[in-house]
Amino acid sequence: MALESRHLLGLEGVSKEDLTLILDTARSFREVLERPIKKVPPLQGKTIVNLFFESSTRTRISFELAERRLSADVVNFAASGSSVSKGETLKDTARNIEAMKIDMVVIRHESAGAPHFLSRVVRANVINAGDGLHEHPTQGLLDMMTLRERHGSLEGMHVCIVGDILHSRVARSNIHGLRTMGADVSVCGPSTLMPARIEDLGVRVYHRLEDVIPSVDALNVLRIQLERQHSGLFPSLREYHRFFGVTKERVDRAPKPITIMHPGPINRDVEISADLADGEHSVILEQVTNGVAVRMAVLYLLGSSN
Ligand code: CP
Protein backbone atom coordinates (compact mmCIF):
# COMPACT_ATOMS: atom_id res chain seq x y z
CA MET A 1 0.00 0.00 0.00
CA ALA A 2 1.38 3.44 -0.92
CA LEU A 3 0.25 7.02 -0.47
CA GLU A 4 -0.70 9.12 -3.50
CA SER A 5 2.10 11.64 -2.82
CA ARG A 6 5.83 11.13 -2.11
CA HIS A 7 5.65 13.93 0.46
CA LEU A 8 3.40 14.97 3.35
CA LEU A 9 3.18 18.74 3.01
CA GLY A 10 -0.30 19.31 4.46
CA LEU A 11 -3.69 17.62 4.92
CA GLU A 12 -5.46 19.89 2.43
CA GLY A 13 -6.27 17.73 -0.59
CA VAL A 14 -5.20 14.43 1.01
CA SER A 15 -7.85 11.83 0.14
CA LYS A 16 -10.03 9.98 2.64
CA GLU A 17 -8.37 6.74 1.48
CA ASP A 18 -4.87 8.05 2.26
CA LEU A 19 -5.93 9.49 5.63
CA THR A 20 -7.55 6.16 6.51
CA LEU A 21 -4.43 4.25 5.43
CA ILE A 22 -2.21 6.44 7.64
CA LEU A 23 -4.56 6.15 10.64
CA ASP A 24 -4.93 2.37 10.26
CA THR A 25 -1.15 1.96 9.93
CA ALA A 26 -0.64 4.15 13.00
CA ARG A 27 -2.96 1.86 14.97
CA SER A 28 -0.65 -1.09 14.20
CA PHE A 29 2.40 0.92 15.26
CA ARG A 30 0.65 1.96 18.47
CA GLU A 31 0.56 -1.75 19.29
CA VAL A 32 4.34 -1.96 18.62
CA LEU A 33 4.87 0.86 21.13
CA GLU A 34 3.25 -1.25 23.85
CA ARG A 35 5.75 -4.12 23.37
CA PRO A 36 8.80 -4.59 25.63
CA ILE A 37 11.04 -4.21 22.55
CA LYS A 38 9.68 -1.26 20.58
CA LYS A 39 11.95 -1.42 17.55
CA VAL A 40 11.00 -2.77 14.08
CA PRO A 41 13.21 -2.93 10.96
CA PRO A 42 11.31 -1.31 7.99
CA LEU A 43 13.55 1.76 7.57
CA GLN A 44 16.86 0.00 8.21
CA GLY A 45 19.48 1.56 5.89
CA LYS A 46 17.47 4.80 5.39
CA THR A 47 18.83 8.12 6.63
CA ILE A 48 16.47 10.83 7.84
CA VAL A 49 17.41 14.42 8.69
CA ASN A 50 15.27 16.50 11.05
CA LEU A 51 15.59 20.17 10.03
CA PHE A 52 14.17 22.31 12.83
CA PHE A 53 14.38 26.05 12.14
CA GLU A 54 11.84 26.75 14.94
CA SER A 55 11.63 25.52 18.52
CA SER A 56 9.74 22.32 19.32
CA THR A 57 9.47 19.79 22.13
CA ARG A 58 6.78 17.25 21.20
CA THR A 59 7.15 17.18 17.41
CA ARG A 60 10.96 17.02 17.37
CA ILE A 61 11.24 14.33 20.02
CA SER A 62 8.43 12.23 18.63
CA PHE A 63 9.77 12.33 15.05
CA GLU A 64 13.18 11.25 16.32
CA LEU A 65 11.65 8.46 18.43
CA ALA A 66 9.50 7.32 15.48
CA GLU A 67 12.53 7.24 13.19
CA ARG A 68 14.61 5.26 15.69
CA ARG A 69 11.72 2.84 16.37
CA LEU A 70 11.69 2.11 12.62
CA SER A 71 15.49 1.52 12.66
CA ALA A 72 16.39 4.53 10.48
CA ASP A 73 19.65 6.44 10.87
CA VAL A 74 18.84 9.90 12.24
CA VAL A 75 20.58 13.26 11.90
CA ASN A 76 19.30 16.29 13.82
CA PHE A 77 19.80 19.82 12.58
CA ALA A 78 19.00 22.99 14.52
CA ALA A 79 19.28 26.34 12.76
CA SER A 80 21.11 27.89 15.70
CA GLY A 81 24.76 26.89 15.54
CA SER A 82 24.51 25.96 11.83
CA SER A 83 25.72 27.84 8.75
CA VAL A 84 22.22 29.40 8.48
CA SER A 85 23.58 31.99 10.93
CA LYS A 86 26.26 32.78 8.30
CA GLY A 87 23.57 33.49 5.70
CA GLU A 88 23.25 30.08 3.98
CA THR A 89 19.88 29.72 2.22
CA LEU A 90 17.34 26.95 2.86
CA LYS A 91 17.97 25.63 -0.67
CA ASP A 92 21.75 25.46 -0.18
CA THR A 93 21.38 23.95 3.31
CA ALA A 94 19.05 21.26 1.97
CA ARG A 95 21.13 20.51 -1.16
CA ASN A 96 24.31 20.18 0.89
CA ILE A 97 22.62 17.83 3.33
CA GLU A 98 21.17 15.82 0.45
CA ALA A 99 24.66 15.52 -1.08
CA MET A 100 25.42 13.42 2.01
CA LYS A 101 22.85 10.90 0.63
CA ILE A 102 19.84 11.28 2.89
CA ASP A 103 16.48 9.68 2.06
CA MET A 104 13.92 11.76 3.96
CA VAL A 105 13.69 15.26 5.40
CA VAL A 106 11.44 16.39 8.24
CA ILE A 107 11.22 20.18 8.33
CA ARG A 108 9.77 22.75 10.72
CA HIS A 109 10.11 26.32 9.52
CA GLU A 110 8.69 29.72 10.45
CA SER A 111 7.77 30.43 6.81
CA ALA A 112 4.61 28.97 5.29
CA GLY A 113 5.51 26.99 2.18
CA ALA A 114 9.09 26.11 3.18
CA PRO A 115 8.41 22.31 2.98
CA HIS A 116 6.74 22.76 -0.45
CA PHE A 117 9.80 24.67 -1.68
CA LEU A 118 12.09 21.97 -0.30
CA SER A 119 10.12 19.23 -2.06
CA ARG A 120 10.91 20.94 -5.38
CA VAL A 121 14.68 21.20 -4.81
CA VAL A 122 15.58 17.84 -3.22
CA ARG A 123 14.93 14.25 -4.25
CA ALA A 124 14.25 13.06 -0.68
CA ASN A 125 10.73 12.62 0.72
CA VAL A 126 9.71 15.77 2.61
CA ILE A 127 7.48 15.82 5.71
CA ASN A 128 6.10 19.08 7.05
CA ALA A 129 6.54 19.32 10.84
CA GLY A 130 4.84 22.74 10.94
CA ASP A 131 5.28 25.65 8.49
CA GLY A 132 4.49 29.14 9.71
CA LEU A 133 0.75 29.72 10.08
CA HIS A 134 -0.05 27.23 7.32
CA GLU A 135 -0.25 23.53 8.35
CA HIS A 136 0.99 20.97 10.87
CA PRO A 137 -0.21 17.78 9.21
CA THR A 138 1.16 15.19 11.64
CA GLN A 139 -0.52 17.08 14.52
CA GLY A 140 -3.81 16.94 12.60
CA LEU A 141 -3.30 13.20 12.06
CA LEU A 142 -2.49 12.44 15.70
CA ASP A 143 -5.53 14.45 16.78
CA MET A 144 -7.71 12.41 14.40
CA MET A 145 -6.16 9.15 15.60
CA THR A 146 -6.92 10.09 19.23
CA LEU A 147 -10.52 11.01 18.37
CA ARG A 148 -10.98 7.77 16.43
CA GLU A 149 -9.72 5.76 19.42
CA ARG A 150 -12.17 7.53 21.76
CA HIS A 151 -15.22 7.77 19.49
CA GLY A 152 -14.80 4.87 17.03
CA SER A 153 -15.46 6.88 13.88
CA LEU A 154 -14.89 10.50 12.86
CA GLU A 155 -17.94 10.46 10.58
CA GLY A 156 -20.61 12.80 11.93
CA MET A 157 -18.84 13.76 15.15
CA HIS A 158 -18.78 17.45 16.10
CA VAL A 159 -15.32 18.82 16.92
CA CYS A 160 -14.88 22.45 17.92
CA ILE A 161 -11.44 24.10 17.77
CA VAL A 162 -11.22 26.86 20.37
CA GLY A 163 -8.98 29.91 20.64
CA ASP A 164 -6.41 31.54 18.41
CA ILE A 165 -7.53 30.20 15.03
CA LEU A 166 -5.84 33.10 13.21
CA HIS A 167 -2.29 32.02 14.05
CA SER A 168 -2.89 28.27 14.18
CA ARG A 169 -1.42 25.78 11.73
CA VAL A 170 -2.88 23.04 13.97
CA ALA A 171 -6.40 24.40 13.31
CA ARG A 172 -5.92 24.37 9.54
CA SER A 173 -4.66 20.78 9.43
CA ASN A 174 -7.45 19.62 11.74
CA ILE A 175 -10.11 21.36 9.66
CA HIS A 176 -8.90 19.83 6.38
CA GLY A 177 -8.40 16.33 7.79
CA LEU A 178 -11.55 16.13 9.90
CA ARG A 179 -13.78 17.52 7.13
CA THR A 180 -12.40 14.96 4.65
CA MET A 181 -13.17 12.20 7.18
CA GLY A 182 -16.79 13.36 7.46
CA ALA A 183 -16.66 15.20 10.80
CA ASP A 184 -18.64 18.34 11.54
CA VAL A 185 -16.06 21.03 12.46
CA SER A 186 -16.63 24.37 14.14
CA VAL A 187 -14.32 27.07 15.49
CA CYS A 188 -14.83 29.32 18.50
CA GLY A 189 -12.86 32.38 19.59
CA PRO A 190 -12.80 36.16 19.64
CA SER A 191 -13.32 37.81 16.26
CA THR A 192 -9.79 39.33 16.48
CA LEU A 193 -8.35 35.78 16.47
CA MET A 194 -10.57 34.49 13.62
CA PRO A 195 -9.19 34.47 10.04
CA ALA A 196 -11.27 36.30 7.42
CA ARG A 197 -13.55 33.95 5.45
CA ILE A 198 -12.78 30.93 7.65
CA GLU A 199 -16.32 29.71 6.78
CA ASP A 200 -15.00 29.01 3.27
CA LEU A 201 -13.16 26.01 4.77
CA GLY A 202 -16.55 24.49 5.64
CA VAL A 203 -16.64 25.30 9.36
CA ARG A 204 -19.23 27.04 11.53
CA VAL A 205 -18.01 30.02 13.56
CA TYR A 206 -18.94 30.70 17.20
CA HIS A 207 -17.92 33.58 19.42
CA ARG A 208 -19.35 32.21 22.68
CA LEU A 209 -18.37 28.87 24.21
CA GLU A 210 -21.86 28.58 25.74
CA ASP A 211 -23.35 28.43 22.22
CA VAL A 212 -21.21 25.53 21.00
CA ILE A 213 -20.59 23.39 24.11
CA PRO A 214 -24.10 21.83 24.15
CA SER A 215 -23.57 20.12 20.78
CA VAL A 216 -19.87 19.15 20.74
CA ASP A 217 -18.27 15.73 21.14
CA ALA A 218 -14.74 17.14 21.48
CA LEU A 219 -13.07 20.47 22.15
CA ASN A 220 -9.58 20.98 20.73
CA VAL A 221 -8.21 23.90 22.75
CA LEU A 222 -5.40 25.94 21.17
CA ARG A 223 -2.55 27.63 22.95
CA ILE A 224 -2.88 31.35 23.45
CA GLN A 225 0.36 32.62 22.01
CA LEU A 226 1.69 34.64 24.94
CA GLU A 227 4.24 36.24 22.63
CA ARG A 228 1.28 38.01 20.94
CA GLN A 229 -0.18 39.27 24.21
CA HIS A 230 0.86 42.87 23.62
CA SER A 231 -0.37 43.03 20.04
CA GLY A 232 -3.85 44.23 21.04
CA LEU A 233 -5.71 41.13 19.87
CA PHE A 234 -7.33 40.70 23.30
CA PRO A 235 -7.24 42.96 26.36
CA SER A 236 -5.57 40.64 28.90
CA LEU A 237 -5.03 36.97 29.71
CA ARG A 238 -7.51 37.30 32.58
CA GLU A 239 -10.19 38.62 30.22
CA TYR A 240 -9.40 35.92 27.65
CA HIS A 241 -9.80 33.24 30.32
CA ARG A 242 -13.08 34.75 31.49
CA PHE A 243 -14.72 34.60 28.05
CA PHE A 244 -12.90 31.78 26.23
CA GLY A 245 -11.21 29.71 28.93
CA VAL A 246 -12.31 26.07 28.67
CA THR A 247 -13.09 25.27 32.31
CA LYS A 248 -14.57 22.31 34.17
CA GLU A 249 -17.48 24.48 35.22
CA ARG A 250 -18.36 25.29 31.60
CA VAL A 251 -17.86 21.74 30.30
CA ASP A 252 -19.81 20.14 33.17
CA ARG A 253 -22.94 21.97 31.98
CA ALA A 254 -22.88 19.99 28.71
CA PRO A 255 -25.48 17.24 28.24
CA LYS A 256 -22.79 14.58 27.52
CA PRO A 257 -19.08 14.09 28.35
CA ILE A 258 -16.79 16.11 26.07
CA THR A 259 -13.36 14.86 25.00
CA ILE A 260 -10.76 17.50 25.87
CA MET A 261 -7.74 17.94 23.58
CA HIS A 262 -4.81 20.34 23.40
CA PRO A 263 -1.81 20.16 21.04
CA GLY A 264 0.56 21.62 23.67
CA PRO A 265 2.35 23.46 25.04
CA ILE A 266 -0.42 24.33 27.54
CA ASN A 267 -0.88 27.65 29.36
CA ARG A 268 -2.63 26.28 32.44
CA ASP A 269 -5.57 28.38 33.63
CA VAL A 270 -5.38 30.61 30.55
CA GLU A 271 -6.97 28.77 27.59
CA ILE A 272 -7.76 25.66 29.67
CA SER A 273 -8.19 25.10 33.40
CA ALA A 274 -5.59 22.86 35.03
CA ASP A 275 -8.24 20.51 36.51
CA LEU A 276 -9.77 19.93 33.08
CA ALA A 277 -6.37 19.39 31.41
CA ASP A 278 -5.63 16.67 33.98
CA GLY A 279 -9.22 15.40 34.25
CA GLU A 280 -10.90 12.16 33.23
CA HIS A 281 -12.02 13.40 29.80
CA SER A 282 -8.63 14.83 28.84
CA VAL A 283 -6.75 12.92 26.11
CA ILE A 284 -3.81 15.34 25.99
CA LEU A 285 -1.15 12.74 26.87
CA GLU A 286 -2.79 10.14 24.60
CA GLN A 287 -2.31 12.68 21.81
CA VAL A 288 1.42 12.75 22.60
CA THR A 289 1.69 8.94 22.58
CA ASN A 290 -0.28 8.75 19.34
CA GLY A 291 2.10 11.34 17.87
CA VAL A 292 4.87 8.74 17.82
CA ALA A 293 2.61 6.10 16.21
CA VAL A 294 1.28 8.50 13.54
CA ARG A 295 4.78 9.69 12.66
CA MET A 296 5.96 6.07 12.41
CA ALA A 297 3.06 5.44 10.00
CA VAL A 298 3.86 8.46 7.81
CA LEU A 299 7.61 7.67 7.72
CA TYR A 300 6.93 4.00 6.98
CA LEU A 301 4.42 4.68 4.17
CA LEU A 302 6.56 7.37 2.51
CA GLY A 303 9.82 5.46 3.06
CA SER A 304 8.35 2.36 1.45
CA SER A 305 7.46 4.32 -1.70
CA ASN A 306 11.12 4.98 -2.68
N1 CP B 1 2.18 20.41 19.28
C1 CP B 1 3.40 20.86 18.91
O1 CP B 1 3.69 21.08 17.72
O2 CP B 1 4.28 21.02 19.93
P1 CP B 1 5.82 21.43 19.75
O3 CP B 1 5.84 22.87 19.26
O4 CP B 1 6.43 21.27 21.12
O5 CP B 1 6.44 20.53 18.74
XYZ file of C-alpha atoms and ligand atoms in Angstrom:
314
model
C 0.000 0.000 0.000
C 1.381 3.440 -0.925
C 0.246 7.016 -0.471
C -0.700 9.118 -3.502
C 2.097 11.642 -2.823
C 5.832 11.131 -2.109
C 5.648 13.934 0.465
C 3.402 14.970 3.355
C 3.179 18.741 3.008
C -0.303 19.307 4.456
C -3.687 17.622 4.921
C -5.461 19.886 2.428
C -6.267 17.732 -0.587
C -5.203 14.426 1.014
C -7.848 11.829 0.136
C -10.026 9.981 2.635
C -8.371 6.740 1.480
C -4.868 8.047 2.262
C -5.929 9.489 5.634
C -7.545 6.158 6.514
C -4.426 4.246 5.429
C -2.207 6.442 7.642
C -4.557 6.149 10.639
C -4.929 2.370 10.257
C -1.146 1.959 9.927
C -0.643 4.154 13.005
C -2.964 1.864 14.975
C -0.649 -1.088 14.198
C 2.399 0.923 15.258
C 0.655 1.963 18.471
C 0.562 -1.753 19.294
C 4.336 -1.964 18.619
C 4.872 0.865 21.128
C 3.246 -1.246 23.855
C 5.746 -4.116 23.374
C 8.798 -4.588 25.632
C 11.037 -4.211 22.551
C 9.682 -1.263 20.583
C 11.951 -1.419 17.548
C 10.998 -2.768 14.084
C 13.205 -2.926 10.959
C 11.309 -1.306 7.992
C 13.552 1.761 7.568
C 16.864 0.001 8.208
C 19.477 1.558 5.891
C 17.473 4.802 5.391
C 18.829 8.120 6.630
C 16.472 10.834 7.841
C 17.407 14.421 8.695
C 15.274 16.497 11.048
C 15.589 20.166 10.027
C 14.173 22.314 12.831
C 14.375 26.046 12.140
C 11.844 26.746 14.941
C 11.632 25.520 18.521
C 9.745 22.319 19.325
C 9.475 19.791 22.128
C 6.785 17.252 21.196
C 7.155 17.181 17.412
C 10.957 17.023 17.365
C 11.245 14.328 20.022
C 8.429 12.226 18.627
C 9.766 12.333 15.051
C 13.178 11.246 16.324
C 11.645 8.459 18.427
C 9.501 7.319 15.484
C 12.535 7.239 13.186
C 14.613 5.258 15.685
C 11.724 2.836 16.374
C 11.692 2.114 12.615
C 15.486 1.517 12.658
C 16.388 4.529 10.481
C 19.649 6.439 10.870
C 18.837 9.902 12.237
C 20.579 13.263 11.898
C 19.302 16.285 13.821
C 19.801 19.819 12.577
C 18.996 22.987 14.518
C 19.282 26.337 12.756
C 21.110 27.887 15.700
C 24.761 26.888 15.538
C 24.511 25.963 11.829
C 25.717 27.837 8.746
C 22.216 29.396 8.481
C 23.580 31.988 10.933
C 26.258 32.785 8.295
C 23.571 33.486 5.699
C 23.245 30.085 3.981
C 19.875 29.723 2.224
C 17.336 26.955 2.862
C 17.965 25.629 -0.669
C 21.751 25.462 -0.177
C 21.379 23.945 3.307
C 19.050 21.259 1.967
C 21.125 20.508 -1.156
C 24.309 20.177 0.893
C 22.619 17.831 3.334
C 21.174 15.819 0.452
C 24.665 15.521 -1.083
C 25.417 13.425 2.008
C 22.847 10.900 0.632
C 19.844 11.285 2.889
C 16.481 9.681 2.058
C 13.917 11.757 3.963
C 13.695 15.264 5.397
C 11.443 16.388 8.240
C 11.219 20.181 8.329
C 9.772 22.752 10.724
C 10.111 26.324 9.516
C 8.695 29.724 10.450
C 7.768 30.428 6.807
C 4.612 28.967 5.294
C 5.506 26.991 2.177
C 9.092 26.114 3.177
C 8.406 22.315 2.983
C 6.744 22.758 -0.448
C 9.802 24.666 -1.682
C 12.094 21.971 -0.303
C 10.117 19.228 -2.057
C 10.914 20.938 -5.377
C 14.675 21.197 -4.813
C 15.583 17.840 -3.216
C 14.925 14.254 -4.247
C 14.252 13.059 -0.681
C 10.728 12.618 0.722
C 9.709 15.774 2.607
C 7.484 15.816 5.708
C 6.101 19.082 7.053
C 6.540 19.318 10.835
C 4.842 22.743 10.940
C 5.277 25.650 8.488
C 4.490 29.139 9.714
C 0.754 29.721 10.083
C -0.049 27.227 7.325
C -0.246 23.534 8.350
C 0.986 20.973 10.869
C -0.215 17.779 9.205
C 1.160 15.186 11.643
C -0.521 17.083 14.523
C -3.811 16.937 12.602
C -3.303 13.197 12.065
C -2.492 12.445 15.701
C -5.535 14.445 16.781
C -7.709 12.411 14.396
C -6.163 9.153 15.604
C -6.918 10.094 19.226
C -10.517 11.005 18.373
C -10.977 7.771 16.432
C -9.723 5.761 19.425
C -12.173 7.526 21.759
C -15.217 7.771 19.494
C -14.801 4.867 17.033
C -15.462 6.883 13.880
C -14.894 10.499 12.862
C -17.942 10.455 10.577
C -20.611 12.797 11.928
C -18.843 13.765 15.152
C -18.778 17.447 16.103
C -15.315 18.818 16.920
C -14.880 22.453 17.923
C -11.435 24.100 17.766
C -11.219 26.859 20.367
C -8.983 29.908 20.640
C -6.409 31.544 18.407
C -7.526 30.200 15.030
C -5.843 33.097 13.206
C -2.292 32.020 14.054
C -2.885 28.271 14.182
C -1.415 25.777 11.733
C -2.882 23.043 13.969
C -6.400 24.400 13.309
C -5.920 24.365 9.538
C -4.657 20.776 9.429
C -7.449 19.616 11.739
C -10.113 21.362 9.657
C -8.899 19.829 6.381
C -8.397 16.334 7.795
C -11.551 16.127 9.901
C -13.777 17.521 7.135
C -12.403 14.956 4.654
C -13.171 12.199 7.176
C -16.788 13.364 7.464
C -16.660 15.196 10.802
C -18.636 18.338 11.537
C -16.063 21.027 12.456
C -16.627 24.371 14.139
C -14.317 27.066 15.490
C -14.831 29.319 18.504
C -12.865 32.380 19.588
C -12.801 36.161 19.640
C -13.321 37.810 16.256
C -9.794 39.329 16.484
C -8.353 35.776 16.470
C -10.568 34.492 13.621
C -9.191 34.474 10.035
C -11.274 36.301 7.418
C -13.550 33.946 5.446
C -12.780 30.934 7.648
C -16.322 29.715 6.779
C -14.997 29.013 3.271
C -13.161 26.005 4.768
C -16.553 24.488 5.637
C -16.637 25.297 9.359
C -19.233 27.044 11.533
C -18.008 30.022 13.558
C -18.938 30.695 17.197
C -17.922 33.582 19.415
C -19.350 32.206 22.684
C -18.366 28.869 24.210
C -21.861 28.582 25.739
C -23.353 28.425 22.216
C -21.209 25.527 21.001
C -20.589 23.393 24.105
C -24.103 21.831 24.155
C -23.569 20.121 20.780
C -19.867 19.154 20.742
C -18.268 15.726 21.138
C -14.745 17.142 21.475
C -13.074 20.472 22.151
C -9.580 20.977 20.734
C -8.209 23.900 22.755
C -5.404 25.942 21.171
C -2.548 27.631 22.951
C -2.875 31.349 23.446
C 0.357 32.618 22.014
C 1.694 34.644 24.941
C 4.238 36.243 22.626
C 1.283 38.010 20.943
C -0.182 39.267 24.212
C 0.860 42.868 23.621
C -0.369 43.027 20.036
C -3.851 44.233 21.041
C -5.709 41.129 19.868
C -7.325 40.698 23.302
C -7.240 42.956 26.358
C -5.570 40.644 28.902
C -5.027 36.970 29.711
C -7.511 37.304 32.584
C -10.189 38.618 30.217
C -9.405 35.923 27.647
C -9.802 33.242 30.316
C -13.079 34.745 31.494
C -14.719 34.600 28.053
C -12.900 31.777 26.229
C -11.209 29.710 28.933
C -12.311 26.074 28.674
C -13.092 25.266 32.313
C -14.574 22.309 34.168
C -17.478 24.480 35.217
C -18.359 25.286 31.597
C -17.864 21.740 30.301
C -19.812 20.140 33.174
C -22.941 21.975 31.978
C -22.877 19.993 28.707
C -25.483 17.245 28.239
C -22.790 14.581 27.523
C -19.080 14.092 28.346
C -16.786 16.107 26.068
C -13.359 14.859 24.997
C -10.757 17.501 25.867
C -7.744 17.939 23.580
C -4.812 20.344 23.404
C -1.809 20.159 21.039
C 0.555 21.617 23.670
C 2.347 23.459 25.039
C -0.417 24.334 27.541
C -0.880 27.645 29.361
C -2.630 26.282 32.445
C -5.568 28.383 33.633
C -5.385 30.610 30.550
C -6.972 28.773 27.595
C -7.756 25.659 29.671
C -8.195 25.104 33.401
C -5.593 22.863 35.031
C -8.239 20.514 36.512
C -9.768 19.929 33.084
C -6.368 19.393 31.409
C -5.629 16.671 33.982
C -9.217 15.403 34.252
C -10.902 12.157 33.232
C -12.016 13.399 29.803
C -8.630 14.833 28.836
C -6.750 12.922 26.108
C -3.810 15.337 25.995
C -1.153 12.743 26.869
C -2.788 10.137 24.600
C -2.313 12.683 21.810
C 1.417 12.754 22.597
C 1.686 8.937 22.582
C -0.281 8.751 19.336
C 2.102 11.340 17.871
C 4.866 8.738 17.818
C 2.605 6.105 16.211
C 1.283 8.504 13.542
C 4.779 9.691 12.665
C 5.955 6.070 12.412
C 3.058 5.444 9.998
C 3.862 8.457 7.810
C 7.613 7.666 7.722
C 6.930 3.997 6.976
C 4.420 4.682 4.169
C 6.563 7.375 2.513
C 9.816 5.460 3.059
C 8.355 2.357 1.451
C 7.456 4.319 -1.696
C 11.115 4.980 -2.682
N 2.184 20.411 19.280
C 3.399 20.859 18.906
O 3.687 21.082 17.723
O 4.284 21.019 19.928
P 5.816 21.435 19.753
O 5.838 22.867 19.258
O 6.426 21.269 21.124
O 6.442 20.530 18.741
